[in-house]
Short mmCIF file of C-alpha atoms in Angstrom, two decimals:
data_model
loop_
_atom_site.label_atom_id
_atom_site.label_comp_id
_atom_site.label_asym_id
_atom_site.label_seq_id
_atom_site.Cartn_x
_atom_site.Cartn_y
_atom_site.Cartn_z
CA MET W 1 0.00 0.00 0.00
CA PRO W 2 2.87 2.51 0.48
CA GLU W 3 3.14 3.02 -3.29
CA VAL W 4 -0.46 4.31 -3.47
CA LEU W 5 -0.01 6.53 -0.41
CA ALA W 6 2.58 8.54 -2.33
CA GLN W 7 0.05 9.26 -5.09
CA ILE W 8 -2.26 11.44 -2.97
CA PRO W 9 -1.53 14.62 -0.99
CA TRP W 10 -0.38 14.28 2.60
CA GLY W 11 -3.54 15.98 3.91
CA HIS W 12 -5.66 13.28 2.24
CA ASN W 13 -3.52 10.60 3.89
CA LEU W 14 -3.98 12.18 7.31
CA ARG W 15 -7.76 12.35 6.91
CA ILE W 16 -7.93 8.70 5.87
CA LEU W 17 -5.65 7.54 8.70
CA ASP W 18 -7.61 9.55 11.28
CA ALA W 19 -11.10 8.60 10.14
CA VAL W 20 -10.92 5.08 8.71
CA LYS W 21 -10.25 2.18 11.04
CA TYR W 22 -9.58 -0.85 8.83
CA PRO W 23 -6.65 -1.12 6.38
CA VAL W 24 -8.82 -2.61 3.63
CA ASP W 25 -11.18 0.38 3.88
CA ARG W 26 -8.25 2.81 3.92
CA GLU W 27 -6.89 1.28 0.75
CA TRP W 28 -10.34 1.56 -0.86
CA TYR W 29 -10.51 5.28 -0.09
CA ILE W 30 -6.96 5.85 -1.33
CA ARG W 31 -7.61 4.07 -4.62
CA TYR W 32 -10.92 5.87 -5.20
CA THR W 33 -9.32 9.21 -4.36
CA ILE W 34 -6.74 8.54 -7.06
CA GLU W 35 -9.23 7.19 -9.62
CA GLN W 36 -11.87 9.89 -9.09
CA GLY W 37 -9.55 12.80 -8.33
CA TRP W 38 -11.37 13.57 -5.07
CA SER W 39 -10.55 16.82 -3.30
CA ARG W 40 -9.95 16.63 0.43
CA ASN W 41 -13.43 18.03 1.13
CA LEU W 42 -15.07 15.41 -1.09
CA LEU W 43 -12.99 12.68 0.53
CA VAL W 44 -14.13 13.78 3.99
CA HIS W 45 -17.74 13.83 2.75
CA GLN W 46 -17.40 10.31 1.34
CA ILE W 47 -15.84 8.98 4.56
CA GLY W 48 -18.77 10.42 6.53
CA GLY W 49 -21.27 8.38 4.47
CA ILE W 50 -23.50 5.55 5.65
CA ARG W 51 -21.97 4.02 8.78
CA GLY W 52 -18.57 5.32 7.65
CA LYS W 53 -18.23 2.48 5.14
CA PRO W 54 -16.82 2.98 1.66
CA ALA W 55 -19.56 3.21 -0.96
CA GLY W 56 -18.16 0.08 -2.62
CA LEU W 57 -18.56 -1.93 0.55
CA GLN W 58 -22.01 -0.65 1.55
CA LEU W 59 -23.69 -3.47 -0.35
CA PHE W 60 -22.38 -5.86 2.28
CA VAL W 61 -23.45 -3.80 5.29
CA ARG W 62 -26.86 -4.65 6.69
#
C-alpha cells in the first residue's frame, strides 16, 4: 500500500488515517481518491457516508 499513499496529498492521507479504522477500507478510499480525483473536502464527505463504510462496501453492510 505505500506506493499508493505517495500518489495522494499528505492531507488526504492524514484524513484517511484519522477517520478510517480498517486497512482494507483505507486502501479503498486511497484508490478511489486517485481514480476519481477527489478533493480533500469530497474525501471527507465520502468517509462520513452511511456508517462510515466505503460506498463500494455498503452493499455488504446490513
